[in-house]
Short mmCIF file of C-alpha atoms and ligand atoms in Angstrom, two decimals:
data_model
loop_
_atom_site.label_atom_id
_atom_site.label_comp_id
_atom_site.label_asym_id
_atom_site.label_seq_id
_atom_site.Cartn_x
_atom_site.Cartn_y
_atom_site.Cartn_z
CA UNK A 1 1.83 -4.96 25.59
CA UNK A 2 3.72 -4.17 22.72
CA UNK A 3 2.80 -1.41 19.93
CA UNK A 4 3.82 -0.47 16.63
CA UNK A 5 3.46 1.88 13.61
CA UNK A 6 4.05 1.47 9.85
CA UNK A 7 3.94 3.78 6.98
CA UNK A 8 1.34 3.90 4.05
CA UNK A 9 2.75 5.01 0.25
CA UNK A 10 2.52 6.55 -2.72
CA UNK A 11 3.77 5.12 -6.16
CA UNK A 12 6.24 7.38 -7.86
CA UNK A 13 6.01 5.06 -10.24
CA UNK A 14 5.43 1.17 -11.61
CA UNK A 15 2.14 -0.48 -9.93
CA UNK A 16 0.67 -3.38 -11.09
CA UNK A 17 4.05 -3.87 -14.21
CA UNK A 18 5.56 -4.50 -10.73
CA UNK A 19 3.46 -7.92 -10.11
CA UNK A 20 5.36 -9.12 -13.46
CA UNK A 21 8.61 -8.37 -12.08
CA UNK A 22 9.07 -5.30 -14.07
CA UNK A 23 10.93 -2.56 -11.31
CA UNK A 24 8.66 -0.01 -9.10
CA UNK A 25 9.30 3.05 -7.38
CA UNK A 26 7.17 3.41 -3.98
CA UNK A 27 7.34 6.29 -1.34
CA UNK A 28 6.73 5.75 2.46
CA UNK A 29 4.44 8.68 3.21
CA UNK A 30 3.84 10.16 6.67
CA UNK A 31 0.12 8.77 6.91
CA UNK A 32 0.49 5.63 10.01
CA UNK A 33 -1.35 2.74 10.70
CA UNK A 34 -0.42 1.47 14.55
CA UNK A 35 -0.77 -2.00 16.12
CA UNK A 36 -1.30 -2.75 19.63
CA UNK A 37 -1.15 -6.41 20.63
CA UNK A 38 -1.30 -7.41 24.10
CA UNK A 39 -0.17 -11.76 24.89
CA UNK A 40 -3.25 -13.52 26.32
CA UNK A 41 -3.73 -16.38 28.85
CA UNK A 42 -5.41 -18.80 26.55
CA UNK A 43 -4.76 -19.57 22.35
CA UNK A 44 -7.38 -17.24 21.34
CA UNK A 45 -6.79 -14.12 19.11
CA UNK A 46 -9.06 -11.18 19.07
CA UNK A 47 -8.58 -8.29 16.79
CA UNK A 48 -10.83 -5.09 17.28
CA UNK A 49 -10.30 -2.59 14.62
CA UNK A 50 -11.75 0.74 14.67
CA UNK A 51 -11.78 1.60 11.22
CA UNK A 52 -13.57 -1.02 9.90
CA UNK A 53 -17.54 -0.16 9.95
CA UNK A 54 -19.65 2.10 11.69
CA UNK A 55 -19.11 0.90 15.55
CA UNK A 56 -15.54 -0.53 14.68
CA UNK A 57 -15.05 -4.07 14.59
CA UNK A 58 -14.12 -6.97 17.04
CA UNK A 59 -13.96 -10.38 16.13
CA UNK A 60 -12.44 -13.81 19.06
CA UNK A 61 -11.78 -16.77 17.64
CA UNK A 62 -9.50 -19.70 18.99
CA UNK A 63 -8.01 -22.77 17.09
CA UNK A 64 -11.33 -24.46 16.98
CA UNK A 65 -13.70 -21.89 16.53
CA UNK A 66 -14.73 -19.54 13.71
CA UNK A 67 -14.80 -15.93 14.56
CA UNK A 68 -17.69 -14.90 16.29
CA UNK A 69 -19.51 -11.51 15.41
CA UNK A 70 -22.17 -9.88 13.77
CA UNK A 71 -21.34 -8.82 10.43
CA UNK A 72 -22.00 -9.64 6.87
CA UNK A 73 -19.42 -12.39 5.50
CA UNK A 74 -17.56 -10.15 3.18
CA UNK A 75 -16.88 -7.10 6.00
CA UNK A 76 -15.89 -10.09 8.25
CA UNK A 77 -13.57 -11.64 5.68
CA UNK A 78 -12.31 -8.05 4.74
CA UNK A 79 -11.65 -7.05 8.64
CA UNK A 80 -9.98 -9.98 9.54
CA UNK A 81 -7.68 -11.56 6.55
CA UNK A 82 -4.69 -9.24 6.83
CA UNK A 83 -4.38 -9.28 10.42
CA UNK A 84 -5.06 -12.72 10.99
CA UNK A 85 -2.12 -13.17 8.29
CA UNK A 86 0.14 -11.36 10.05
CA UNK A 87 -0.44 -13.23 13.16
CA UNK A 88 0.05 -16.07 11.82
CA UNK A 89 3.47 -14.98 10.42
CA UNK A 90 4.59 -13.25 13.81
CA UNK A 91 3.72 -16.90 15.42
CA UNK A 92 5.45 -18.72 13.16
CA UNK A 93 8.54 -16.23 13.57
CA UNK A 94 8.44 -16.43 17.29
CA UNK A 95 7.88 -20.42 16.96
CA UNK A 96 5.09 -19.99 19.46
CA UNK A 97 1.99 -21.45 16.85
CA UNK A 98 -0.49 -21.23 19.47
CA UNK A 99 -0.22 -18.03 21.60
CA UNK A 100 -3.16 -16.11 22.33
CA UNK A 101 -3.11 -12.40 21.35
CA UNK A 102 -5.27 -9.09 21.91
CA UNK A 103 -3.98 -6.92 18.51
CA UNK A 104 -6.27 -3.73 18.22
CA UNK A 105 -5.73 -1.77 14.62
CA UNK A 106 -6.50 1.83 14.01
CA UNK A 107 -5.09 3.81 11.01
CA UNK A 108 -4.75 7.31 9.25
CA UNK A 109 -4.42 5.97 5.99
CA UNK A 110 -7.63 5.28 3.79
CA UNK A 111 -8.77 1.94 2.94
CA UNK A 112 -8.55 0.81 -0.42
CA UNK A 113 -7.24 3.92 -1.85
CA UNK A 114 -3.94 3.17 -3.14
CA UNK A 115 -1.67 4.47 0.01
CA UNK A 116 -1.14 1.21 1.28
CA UNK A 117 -3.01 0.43 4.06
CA UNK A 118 -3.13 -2.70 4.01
CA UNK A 119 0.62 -3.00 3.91
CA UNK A 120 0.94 -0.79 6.90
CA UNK A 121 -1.80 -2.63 8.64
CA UNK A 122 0.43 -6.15 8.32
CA UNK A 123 3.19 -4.66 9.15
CA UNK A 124 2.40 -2.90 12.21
CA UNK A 125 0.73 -6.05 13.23
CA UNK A 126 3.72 -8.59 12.33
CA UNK A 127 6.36 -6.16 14.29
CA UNK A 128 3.92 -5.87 17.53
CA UNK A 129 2.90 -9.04 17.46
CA UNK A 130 6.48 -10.71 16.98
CA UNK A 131 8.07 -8.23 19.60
CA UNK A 132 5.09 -9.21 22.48
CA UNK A 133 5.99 -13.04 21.92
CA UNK A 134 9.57 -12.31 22.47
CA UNK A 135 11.01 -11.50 18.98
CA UNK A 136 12.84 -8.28 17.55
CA UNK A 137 12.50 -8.76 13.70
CA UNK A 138 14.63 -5.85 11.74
CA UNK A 139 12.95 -4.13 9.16
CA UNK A 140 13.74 -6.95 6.20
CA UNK A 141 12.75 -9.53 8.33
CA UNK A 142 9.33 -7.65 8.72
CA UNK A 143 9.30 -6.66 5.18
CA UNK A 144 9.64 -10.48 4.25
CA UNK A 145 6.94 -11.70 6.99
CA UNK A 146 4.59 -9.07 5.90
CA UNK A 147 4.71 -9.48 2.21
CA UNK A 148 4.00 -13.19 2.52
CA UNK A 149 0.61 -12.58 4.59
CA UNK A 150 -0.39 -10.38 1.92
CA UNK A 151 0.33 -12.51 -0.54
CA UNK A 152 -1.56 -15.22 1.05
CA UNK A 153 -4.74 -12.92 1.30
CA UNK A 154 -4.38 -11.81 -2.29
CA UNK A 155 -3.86 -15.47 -2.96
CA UNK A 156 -0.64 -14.98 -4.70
CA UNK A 157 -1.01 -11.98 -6.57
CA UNK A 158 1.20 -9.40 -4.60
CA UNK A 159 4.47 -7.99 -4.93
CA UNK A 160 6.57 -6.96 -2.29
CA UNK A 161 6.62 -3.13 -3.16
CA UNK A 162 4.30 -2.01 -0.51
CA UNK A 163 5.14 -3.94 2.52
CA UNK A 164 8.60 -3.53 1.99
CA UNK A 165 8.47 0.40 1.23
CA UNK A 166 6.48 0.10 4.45
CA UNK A 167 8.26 -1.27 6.41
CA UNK A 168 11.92 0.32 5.67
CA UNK A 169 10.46 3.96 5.03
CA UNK A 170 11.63 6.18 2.32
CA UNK A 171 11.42 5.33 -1.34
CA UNK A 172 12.50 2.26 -2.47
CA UNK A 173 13.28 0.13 -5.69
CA UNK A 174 11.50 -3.23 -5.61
CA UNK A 175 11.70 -5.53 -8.71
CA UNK A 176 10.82 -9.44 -8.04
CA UNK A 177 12.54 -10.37 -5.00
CA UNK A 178 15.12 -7.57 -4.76
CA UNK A 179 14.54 -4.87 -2.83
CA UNK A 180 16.59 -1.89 -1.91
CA UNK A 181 16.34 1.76 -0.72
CA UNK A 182 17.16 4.63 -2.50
CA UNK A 183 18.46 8.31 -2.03
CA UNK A 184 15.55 10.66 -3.24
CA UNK A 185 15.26 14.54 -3.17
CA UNK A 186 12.63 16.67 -1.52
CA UNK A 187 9.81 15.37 -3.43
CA UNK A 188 5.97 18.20 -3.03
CA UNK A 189 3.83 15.58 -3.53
CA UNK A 190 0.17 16.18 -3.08
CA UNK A 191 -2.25 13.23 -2.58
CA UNK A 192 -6.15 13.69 -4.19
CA UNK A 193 -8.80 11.47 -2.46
CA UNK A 194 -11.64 10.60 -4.45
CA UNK A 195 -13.07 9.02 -1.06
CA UNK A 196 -14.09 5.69 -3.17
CA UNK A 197 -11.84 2.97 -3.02
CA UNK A 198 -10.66 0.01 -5.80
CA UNK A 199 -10.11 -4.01 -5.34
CA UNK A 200 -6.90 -4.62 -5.37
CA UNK A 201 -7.09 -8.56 -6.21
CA UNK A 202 -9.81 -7.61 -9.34
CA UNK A 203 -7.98 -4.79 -10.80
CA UNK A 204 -4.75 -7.23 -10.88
CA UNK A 205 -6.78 -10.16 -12.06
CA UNK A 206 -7.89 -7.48 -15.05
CA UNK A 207 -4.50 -6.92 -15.93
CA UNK A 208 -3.53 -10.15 -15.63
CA UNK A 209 -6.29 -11.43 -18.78
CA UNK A 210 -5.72 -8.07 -20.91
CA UNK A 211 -2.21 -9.23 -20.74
CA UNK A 212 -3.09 -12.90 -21.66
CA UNK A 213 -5.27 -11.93 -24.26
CA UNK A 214 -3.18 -9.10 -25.75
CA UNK A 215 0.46 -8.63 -27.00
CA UNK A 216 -0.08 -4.98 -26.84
CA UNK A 217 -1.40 -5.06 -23.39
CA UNK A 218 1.67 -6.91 -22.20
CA UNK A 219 4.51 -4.51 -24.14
CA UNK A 220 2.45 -1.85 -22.35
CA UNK A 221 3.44 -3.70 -19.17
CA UNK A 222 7.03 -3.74 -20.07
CA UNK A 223 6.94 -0.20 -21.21
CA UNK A 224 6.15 0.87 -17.54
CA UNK A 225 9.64 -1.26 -16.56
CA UNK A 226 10.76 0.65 -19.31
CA UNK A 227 9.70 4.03 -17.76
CA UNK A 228 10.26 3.30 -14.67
CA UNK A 229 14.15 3.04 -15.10
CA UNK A 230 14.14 6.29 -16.76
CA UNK A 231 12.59 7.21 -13.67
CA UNK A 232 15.50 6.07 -11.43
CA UNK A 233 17.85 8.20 -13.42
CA UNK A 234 15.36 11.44 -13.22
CA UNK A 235 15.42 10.82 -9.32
CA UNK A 236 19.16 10.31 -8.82
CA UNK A 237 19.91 13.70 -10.49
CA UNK A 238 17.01 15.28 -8.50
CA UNK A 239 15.58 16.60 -11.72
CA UNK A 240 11.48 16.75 -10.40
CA UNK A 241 10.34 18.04 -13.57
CA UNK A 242 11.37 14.41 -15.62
CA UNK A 243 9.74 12.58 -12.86
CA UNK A 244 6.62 14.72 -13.36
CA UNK A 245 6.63 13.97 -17.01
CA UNK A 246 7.18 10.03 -16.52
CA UNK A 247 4.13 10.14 -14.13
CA UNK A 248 2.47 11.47 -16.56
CA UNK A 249 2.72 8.85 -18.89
CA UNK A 250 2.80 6.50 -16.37
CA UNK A 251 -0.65 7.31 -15.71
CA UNK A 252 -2.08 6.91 -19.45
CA UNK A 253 -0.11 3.78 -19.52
CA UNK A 254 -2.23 3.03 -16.39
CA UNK A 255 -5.40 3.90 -17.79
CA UNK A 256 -4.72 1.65 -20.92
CA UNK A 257 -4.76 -1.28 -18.88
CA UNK A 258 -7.88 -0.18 -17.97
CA UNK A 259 -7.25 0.55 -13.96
CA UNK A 260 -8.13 4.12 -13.44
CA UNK A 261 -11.34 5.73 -12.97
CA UNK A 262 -13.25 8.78 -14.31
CA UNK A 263 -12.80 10.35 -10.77
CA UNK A 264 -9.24 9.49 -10.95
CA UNK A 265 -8.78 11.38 -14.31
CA UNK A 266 -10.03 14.37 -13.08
CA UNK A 267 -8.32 14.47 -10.46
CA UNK A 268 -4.96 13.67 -12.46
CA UNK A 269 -6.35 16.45 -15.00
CA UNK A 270 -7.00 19.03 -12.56
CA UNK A 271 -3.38 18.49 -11.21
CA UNK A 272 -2.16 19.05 -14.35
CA UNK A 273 -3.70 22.28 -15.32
CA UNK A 274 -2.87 23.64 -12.31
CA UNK A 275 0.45 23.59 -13.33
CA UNK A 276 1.66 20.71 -10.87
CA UNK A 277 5.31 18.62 -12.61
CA UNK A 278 3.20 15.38 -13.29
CA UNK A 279 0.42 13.68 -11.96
CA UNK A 280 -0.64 9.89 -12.03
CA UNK A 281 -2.87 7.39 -9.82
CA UNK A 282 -1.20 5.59 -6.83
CA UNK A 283 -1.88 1.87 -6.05
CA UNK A 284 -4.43 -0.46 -7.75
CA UNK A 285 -5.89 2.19 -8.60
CA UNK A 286 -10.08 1.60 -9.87
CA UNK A 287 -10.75 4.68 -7.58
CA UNK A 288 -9.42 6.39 -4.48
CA UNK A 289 -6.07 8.63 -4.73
CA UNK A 290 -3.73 10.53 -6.97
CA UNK A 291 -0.34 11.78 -6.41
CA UNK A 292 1.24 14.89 -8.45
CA UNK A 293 4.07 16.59 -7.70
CA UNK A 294 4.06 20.56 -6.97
CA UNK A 295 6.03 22.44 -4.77
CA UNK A 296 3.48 25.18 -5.39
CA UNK A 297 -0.07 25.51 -3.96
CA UNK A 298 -1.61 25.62 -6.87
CA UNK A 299 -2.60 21.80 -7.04
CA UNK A 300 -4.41 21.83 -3.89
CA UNK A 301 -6.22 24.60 -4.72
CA UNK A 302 -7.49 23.00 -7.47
CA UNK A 303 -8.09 19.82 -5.99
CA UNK A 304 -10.12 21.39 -3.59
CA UNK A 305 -12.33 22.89 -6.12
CA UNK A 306 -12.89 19.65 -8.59
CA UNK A 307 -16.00 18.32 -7.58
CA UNK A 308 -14.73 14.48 -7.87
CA UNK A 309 -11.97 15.32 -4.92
CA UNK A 310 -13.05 14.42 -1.85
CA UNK A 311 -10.05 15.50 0.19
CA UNK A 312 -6.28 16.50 -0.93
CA UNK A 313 -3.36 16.63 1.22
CA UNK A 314 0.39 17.27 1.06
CA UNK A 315 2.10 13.98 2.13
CA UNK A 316 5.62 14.31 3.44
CA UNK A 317 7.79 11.29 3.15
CA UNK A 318 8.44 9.00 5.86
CA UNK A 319 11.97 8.74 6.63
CA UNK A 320 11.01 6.09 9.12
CA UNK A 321 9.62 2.76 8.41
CA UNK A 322 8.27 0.16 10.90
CA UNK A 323 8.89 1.41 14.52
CA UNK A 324 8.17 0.16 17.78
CA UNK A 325 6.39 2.52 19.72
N1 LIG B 1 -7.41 0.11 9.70
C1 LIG B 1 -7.63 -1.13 9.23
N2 LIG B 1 -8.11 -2.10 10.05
C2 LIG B 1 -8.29 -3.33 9.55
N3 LIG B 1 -8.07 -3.72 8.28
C3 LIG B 1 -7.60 -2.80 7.46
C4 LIG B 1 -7.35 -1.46 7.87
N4 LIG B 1 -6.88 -0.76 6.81
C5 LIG B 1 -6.85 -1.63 5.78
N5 LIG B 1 -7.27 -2.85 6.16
C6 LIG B 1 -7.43 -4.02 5.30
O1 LIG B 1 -6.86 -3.73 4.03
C7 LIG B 1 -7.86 -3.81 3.01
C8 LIG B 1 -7.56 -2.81 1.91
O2 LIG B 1 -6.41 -3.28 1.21
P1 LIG B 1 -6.18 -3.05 -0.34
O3 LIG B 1 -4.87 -3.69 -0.68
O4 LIG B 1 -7.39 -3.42 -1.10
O5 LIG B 1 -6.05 -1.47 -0.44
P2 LIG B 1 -4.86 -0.52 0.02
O6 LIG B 1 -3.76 -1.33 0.59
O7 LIG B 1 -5.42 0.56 0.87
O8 LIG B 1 -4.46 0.13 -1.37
P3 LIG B 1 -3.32 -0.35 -2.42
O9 LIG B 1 -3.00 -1.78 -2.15
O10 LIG B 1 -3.92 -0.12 -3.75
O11 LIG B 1 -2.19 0.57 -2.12
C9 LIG B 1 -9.16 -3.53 3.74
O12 LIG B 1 -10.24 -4.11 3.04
C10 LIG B 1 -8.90 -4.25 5.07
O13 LIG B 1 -9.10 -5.64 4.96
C1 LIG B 2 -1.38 -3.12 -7.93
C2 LIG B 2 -0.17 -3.38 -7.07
O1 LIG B 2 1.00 -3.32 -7.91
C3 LIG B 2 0.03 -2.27 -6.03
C4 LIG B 2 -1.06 -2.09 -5.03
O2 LIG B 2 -0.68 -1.06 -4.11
C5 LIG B 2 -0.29 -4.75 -6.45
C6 LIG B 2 1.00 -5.23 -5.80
O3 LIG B 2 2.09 -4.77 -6.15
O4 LIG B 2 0.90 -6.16 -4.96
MG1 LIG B 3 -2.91 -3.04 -0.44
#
């Protein structure tokens, strides 16, 4: 049996620009999602998650056989295209096609929300799975496996700023294909949960035809690179008021694409009057969380008492990425 653990995120900033290979800024935050997978005696795969639905879900399948379980399509689809991606990738690294494997998925990190899970989810999974059939991938390797299963389930439309801020730990600087860590200062940020959740592959799609359609909509795509590089200067010289401000207008360059959410804006507007540095959405965004930045209490205070905030946390960053348990 082998098991693993993998970060979720935050965006500091530079979602969705980050698709048009414009740079991003994401976090690794210290919410986990862990991956047990155990090698079986026959080619079937079974993956039980507990997360997914009301009794958790468990779904067997072999190389001839659809999935077996009782659940509507879309929950099945949902619970089992990530981590039958990453199985596939961990077999392909381990050149062992057909091996049979047990993985069981349980996670800290909410689903849909922006912090990643998904990410974490495939790259727990791809580390496990490729250490049970024999493999030690380092953290790149992962990142690389991981990012192409999610790619595959978001048919095509993902960069590799989650997975691979996932699976080295820390924040990181992804734009296109290159990918590299960076030195960041103690950053307060506090995380507001709406407790809804957004699609990922329809909020890109949206972006995708406002860009098509308008000029406008794709300079305020570029404009995010833009800010984004200001952003790596603000962060070098540890100066957490600039990157509050850059969130900021991150965020309203966000919600001109059209990808936030009412609950999301109060949230982000709560943040703000409580005094936190900046505050923006994290992820796809369409509803789930927000991340400001305040060293101070104040923000969670507040969070707590806006009636659209469904939980708020402080999220330290994870210093670790992908580890073998
Ligand atoms: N604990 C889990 N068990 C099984 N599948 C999970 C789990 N957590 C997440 N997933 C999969 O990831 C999907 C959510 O991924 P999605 O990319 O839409 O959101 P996210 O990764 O949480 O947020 P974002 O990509 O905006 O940061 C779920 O629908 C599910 O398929
Ligand atoms: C919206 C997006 O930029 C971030 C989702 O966490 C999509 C991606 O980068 O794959
Ligand atoms: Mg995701």
């Amino acid at each position: 049996m082998a098991t693993a653990s993998a970060p979720g995120k935050v965006y500091l900033f530079g979602e969705h620009a980050v698709v048009y290979g414009e740079p991003a800024v994401p976090c690794a935050i210290e919410r986990r999602a862990r991956a047990e997978v155990t090698e079986r005696d026959d080619d079937h795969v079974r993956i039980d998650t507990a997360d997914l639905g009301l009794e958790g879900f468990v779904a067997e399948y072999g190389p001839e056989s659809a999935p077996t379980v009782e659940a509507p399509d879309s929950l099945l689809e949902a619970g089992l295209a990530y981590i039958d991606a990453a199985v596939r990738e961990a077999r392909d690294a381990a050149d062992a096609p057909d091996a049979g494997l047990n993985v069981s998925v349980e996670s800290d990190i909410p689903l849909g929300a922006g912090l990643g899970s998904s990410a974490a989810v495939v790259v727990a999974t791809v580390a496990a799975a490729a250490h049970e059939l024999g493999l030690d991938l380092d953290s790149r390797d992962v990142a690389e496996r991981a990012y192409r299963a999610e790619r595959d389930v978001q048919e095509g439309e993902a960069s590799r700023a989650d997975t691979f801020a996932s699976a080295t730990g820390g924040a990181v600087r992804v734009e296109g294909d290159d990918c590299r860590s960076l030195e960041a200062p103690e950053l307060p940020f506090v995380v507001g949960y709406d407790g809804g959740s957004g699609n990922t592959g329809e909020l890109v799609a949206g972006v995708r035809r406002l860009r098509e359609e308008y000029g406008f909509a794709a300079d305020t795509v570029s404009a995010i690179g833009d800010l984004v590089r200001d952003g790596e200067h603000a962060l070098a010289e540890g100066d957490v008021e600039e990157l509050g401000r850059l969130m900021d207008f991150n965020h309203g360059l966000l919600e001109a694409l059209g990808v936030s959410a009412r609950s999301l804006d109060a949230m982000v507007w709560a943040a703000r009057q409580a005094g936190a540095h900046g505050a923006k959405l994290t992820g796809a965004g369409g509803g789930g969380c927000i991340v400001a930045l305040d060293p101070t209490e104040q923000t969670e205070t507040a969070l707590d008492l806006t009636a659209e905030c469904e939980q708020v946390f402080r999220a330290e960053l994870a210093t670790d990425g992908v580890r073998l348990e």
